[in-house]
XYZ file of C-alpha atoms in Angstrom:
207
model
C -70.412 -12.436 38.556
C -70.452 -11.410 42.224
C -74.127 -12.328 42.602
C -73.574 -15.701 40.916
C -70.576 -16.448 43.140
C -72.542 -15.521 46.256
C -75.395 -17.831 45.235
C -73.005 -20.704 44.495
C -71.127 -20.345 47.792
C -74.416 -20.165 49.713
C -75.700 -23.347 48.054
C -72.365 -25.075 48.675
C -72.453 -24.098 52.352
C -75.960 -25.537 52.759
C -74.854 -28.803 51.131
C -71.695 -29.099 53.238
C -73.396 -28.161 56.491
C -76.320 -30.527 55.920
C -74.619 -33.571 54.406
C -70.822 -33.491 54.711
C -69.819 -31.793 57.943
C -72.911 -30.857 59.979
C -72.058 -28.519 62.838
C -75.341 -28.827 64.722
C -75.005 -30.823 67.905
C -71.242 -31.234 67.550
C -69.400 -30.739 70.877
C -66.867 -27.939 70.805
C -63.424 -28.393 72.273
C -61.674 -26.112 74.700
C -60.339 -22.718 73.778
C -61.597 -20.106 71.402
C -63.845 -21.201 68.555
C -62.163 -21.165 65.120
C -62.541 -18.062 62.975
C -64.013 -20.206 60.194
C -66.051 -23.371 60.562
C -64.967 -26.354 58.481
C -67.652 -25.663 55.872
C -66.645 -21.999 55.679
C -62.960 -22.889 55.236
C -63.862 -25.109 52.282
C -65.940 -22.283 50.821
C -63.042 -19.837 51.053
C -60.795 -22.334 49.258
C -63.421 -22.854 46.530
C -63.782 -19.095 46.087
C -60.010 -18.842 45.659
C -60.126 -21.321 42.764
C -63.183 -19.772 41.124
C -61.602 -16.317 41.282
C -58.391 -17.748 39.766
C -56.065 -16.661 42.557
C -53.195 -19.155 42.486
C -51.044 -17.706 45.280
C -52.343 -18.466 48.775
C -50.563 -15.585 50.513
C -51.872 -13.113 47.961
C -55.354 -14.641 48.214
C -55.741 -13.963 51.931
C -54.746 -10.337 51.320
C -57.396 -9.776 48.664
C -60.086 -12.090 50.041
C -61.562 -9.381 52.254
C -62.263 -7.229 49.206
C -63.617 -10.103 47.104
C -65.672 -12.119 49.613
C -65.492 -9.988 52.763
C -69.266 -9.455 52.718
C -69.656 -13.227 53.230
C -66.682 -13.769 55.561
C -66.040 -10.648 57.681
C -63.230 -12.428 59.564
C -60.481 -14.532 58.021
C -57.783 -16.548 59.836
C -54.044 -16.070 59.618
C -52.077 -17.815 56.888
C -50.794 -20.540 59.226
C -54.235 -21.294 60.675
C -55.829 -21.328 57.211
C -53.221 -23.748 55.824
C -53.504 -26.074 58.820
C -57.292 -26.111 58.634
C -57.304 -26.935 54.921
C -54.833 -29.801 55.385
C -57.285 -31.403 57.792
C -60.214 -31.118 55.362
C -59.059 -33.320 52.482
C -62.168 -35.577 52.320
C -64.495 -32.593 52.643
C -62.665 -30.789 49.832
C -63.170 -33.841 47.615
C -66.876 -33.902 48.437
C -67.167 -30.204 47.587
C -65.371 -30.714 44.263
C -67.731 -33.544 43.290
C -70.779 -31.477 44.272
C -69.561 -28.577 42.118
C -69.007 -30.921 39.156
C -72.590 -32.143 39.429
C -73.913 -28.582 39.177
C -72.496 -27.892 35.704
C -74.709 -28.779 32.696
C -72.064 -31.038 31.150
C -72.303 -33.430 34.119
C -75.325 -34.959 32.358
C -73.555 -35.197 28.994
C -71.822 -38.551 28.405
C -68.246 -37.704 27.252
C -65.473 -37.608 29.849
C -61.836 -36.565 29.397
C -59.019 -38.354 31.211
C -55.315 -37.603 31.503
C -52.374 -37.874 33.843
C -49.659 -35.317 34.478
C -46.480 -35.320 36.592
C -46.450 -33.117 39.689
C -42.915 -32.254 40.799
C -42.736 -32.197 44.598
C -39.049 -31.660 45.226
C -35.625 -31.335 43.653
C -33.216 -31.953 46.532
C -32.145 -35.028 48.496
C -33.203 -33.325 51.747
C -36.752 -32.932 50.437
C -36.891 -36.541 49.273
C -35.770 -37.839 52.670
C -37.907 -35.567 54.855
C -41.031 -34.717 52.873
C -44.340 -36.000 54.231
C -45.220 -36.839 50.614
C -42.772 -39.736 50.742
C -45.611 -42.260 51.080
C -47.032 -41.452 47.631
C -44.214 -39.657 45.806
C -41.410 -41.338 43.895
C -39.111 -41.019 40.931
C -40.739 -41.045 37.525
C -40.186 -40.030 33.922
C -41.763 -36.841 32.601
C -42.102 -37.776 28.928
C -43.265 -34.299 27.925
C -40.013 -32.729 29.126
C -37.797 -35.822 28.679
C -36.595 -35.661 32.268
C -36.796 -37.614 35.505
C -38.529 -36.035 38.498
C -39.403 -36.791 42.115
C -43.076 -36.325 42.815
C -46.478 -37.835 42.086
C -48.708 -38.527 39.127
C -51.930 -36.486 39.141
C -54.802 -38.329 37.464
C -57.790 -36.276 36.332
C -61.186 -37.167 34.898
C -63.246 -34.169 33.784
C -66.389 -33.200 31.927
C -66.125 -31.817 28.409
C -65.771 -28.263 29.755
C -63.130 -29.156 32.355
C -65.115 -29.678 35.570
C -63.200 -32.265 37.614
C -65.284 -35.361 38.389
C -62.482 -37.513 39.835
C -58.820 -37.133 40.725
C -56.067 -38.916 42.601
C -52.337 -38.854 43.251
C -50.259 -41.925 42.546
C -46.630 -42.879 42.910
C -45.198 -42.873 39.366
C -42.848 -45.708 40.297
C -45.518 -48.160 41.425
C -48.619 -47.501 39.326
C -48.877 -46.834 35.626
C -51.548 -44.577 34.202
C -53.844 -47.408 33.114
C -53.938 -49.087 36.537
C -54.614 -45.802 38.294
C -57.352 -44.968 35.780
C -59.052 -48.320 36.435
C -58.855 -47.708 40.180
C -60.438 -44.262 39.802
C -63.256 -45.620 37.661
C -64.046 -48.302 40.235
C -64.120 -46.087 43.335
C -65.506 -42.766 42.065
C -68.793 -41.967 40.276
C -67.704 -39.906 37.267
C -71.073 -39.651 35.486
C -74.793 -40.369 36.020
C -74.432 -43.508 33.894
C -72.170 -45.261 31.381
C -70.171 -42.858 29.234
C -67.337 -42.838 26.687
C -63.949 -41.634 27.932
C -61.526 -39.754 25.698
C -57.866 -40.312 26.629
C -54.441 -40.835 25.079
C -52.743 -44.101 24.156
C -51.041 -44.360 27.552
C -54.296 -45.727 28.983
C -54.651 -48.500 26.383
C -54.586 -52.112 27.512
C -56.598 -55.150 28.378
C -59.398 -54.501 30.839
C -59.773 -50.792 30.100
C -63.407 -49.707 29.716
């Protein structure tokens, strides 16, 4: 497992450094250089997911033991969080690259679903959260309750590798409209493929 993870992270770094965020020839700003380059920060985040460590604070404590041979120095929690927030597009590119490496990428079926993501439970959070541009009040049908947050849309391969995702305001976009938007802007498969989903996506114009 360790050897396979090392090989995957090395290949991911080469892809990111060559095609997504090349560091060669990029002028460096003033001050000390960052502990991790942008490509390395994405790699550390990917390793966290692959090693199934859900808690960020716990992850930085154990990362030295798990991937310390690849990253001898790791940033503080605050620096790591700030760096990841600035790398949203690069994280998406890394996720799509990883999906294309699994064998099921070339198999036609895709799975699609949407799930509520609760982002806050207090009026203070609703008024001050930076998620206010995409979050809203919606109905969580699974739990028969209203919530304030976003709708996470996922399209995956048959074994669960994410090929496309997005966050939508549950108040403004229904699942079908968001699914159509995802299918138009994101390549989810090498070619045409059937999509397995629930009845919430049914409607005129759905593929």
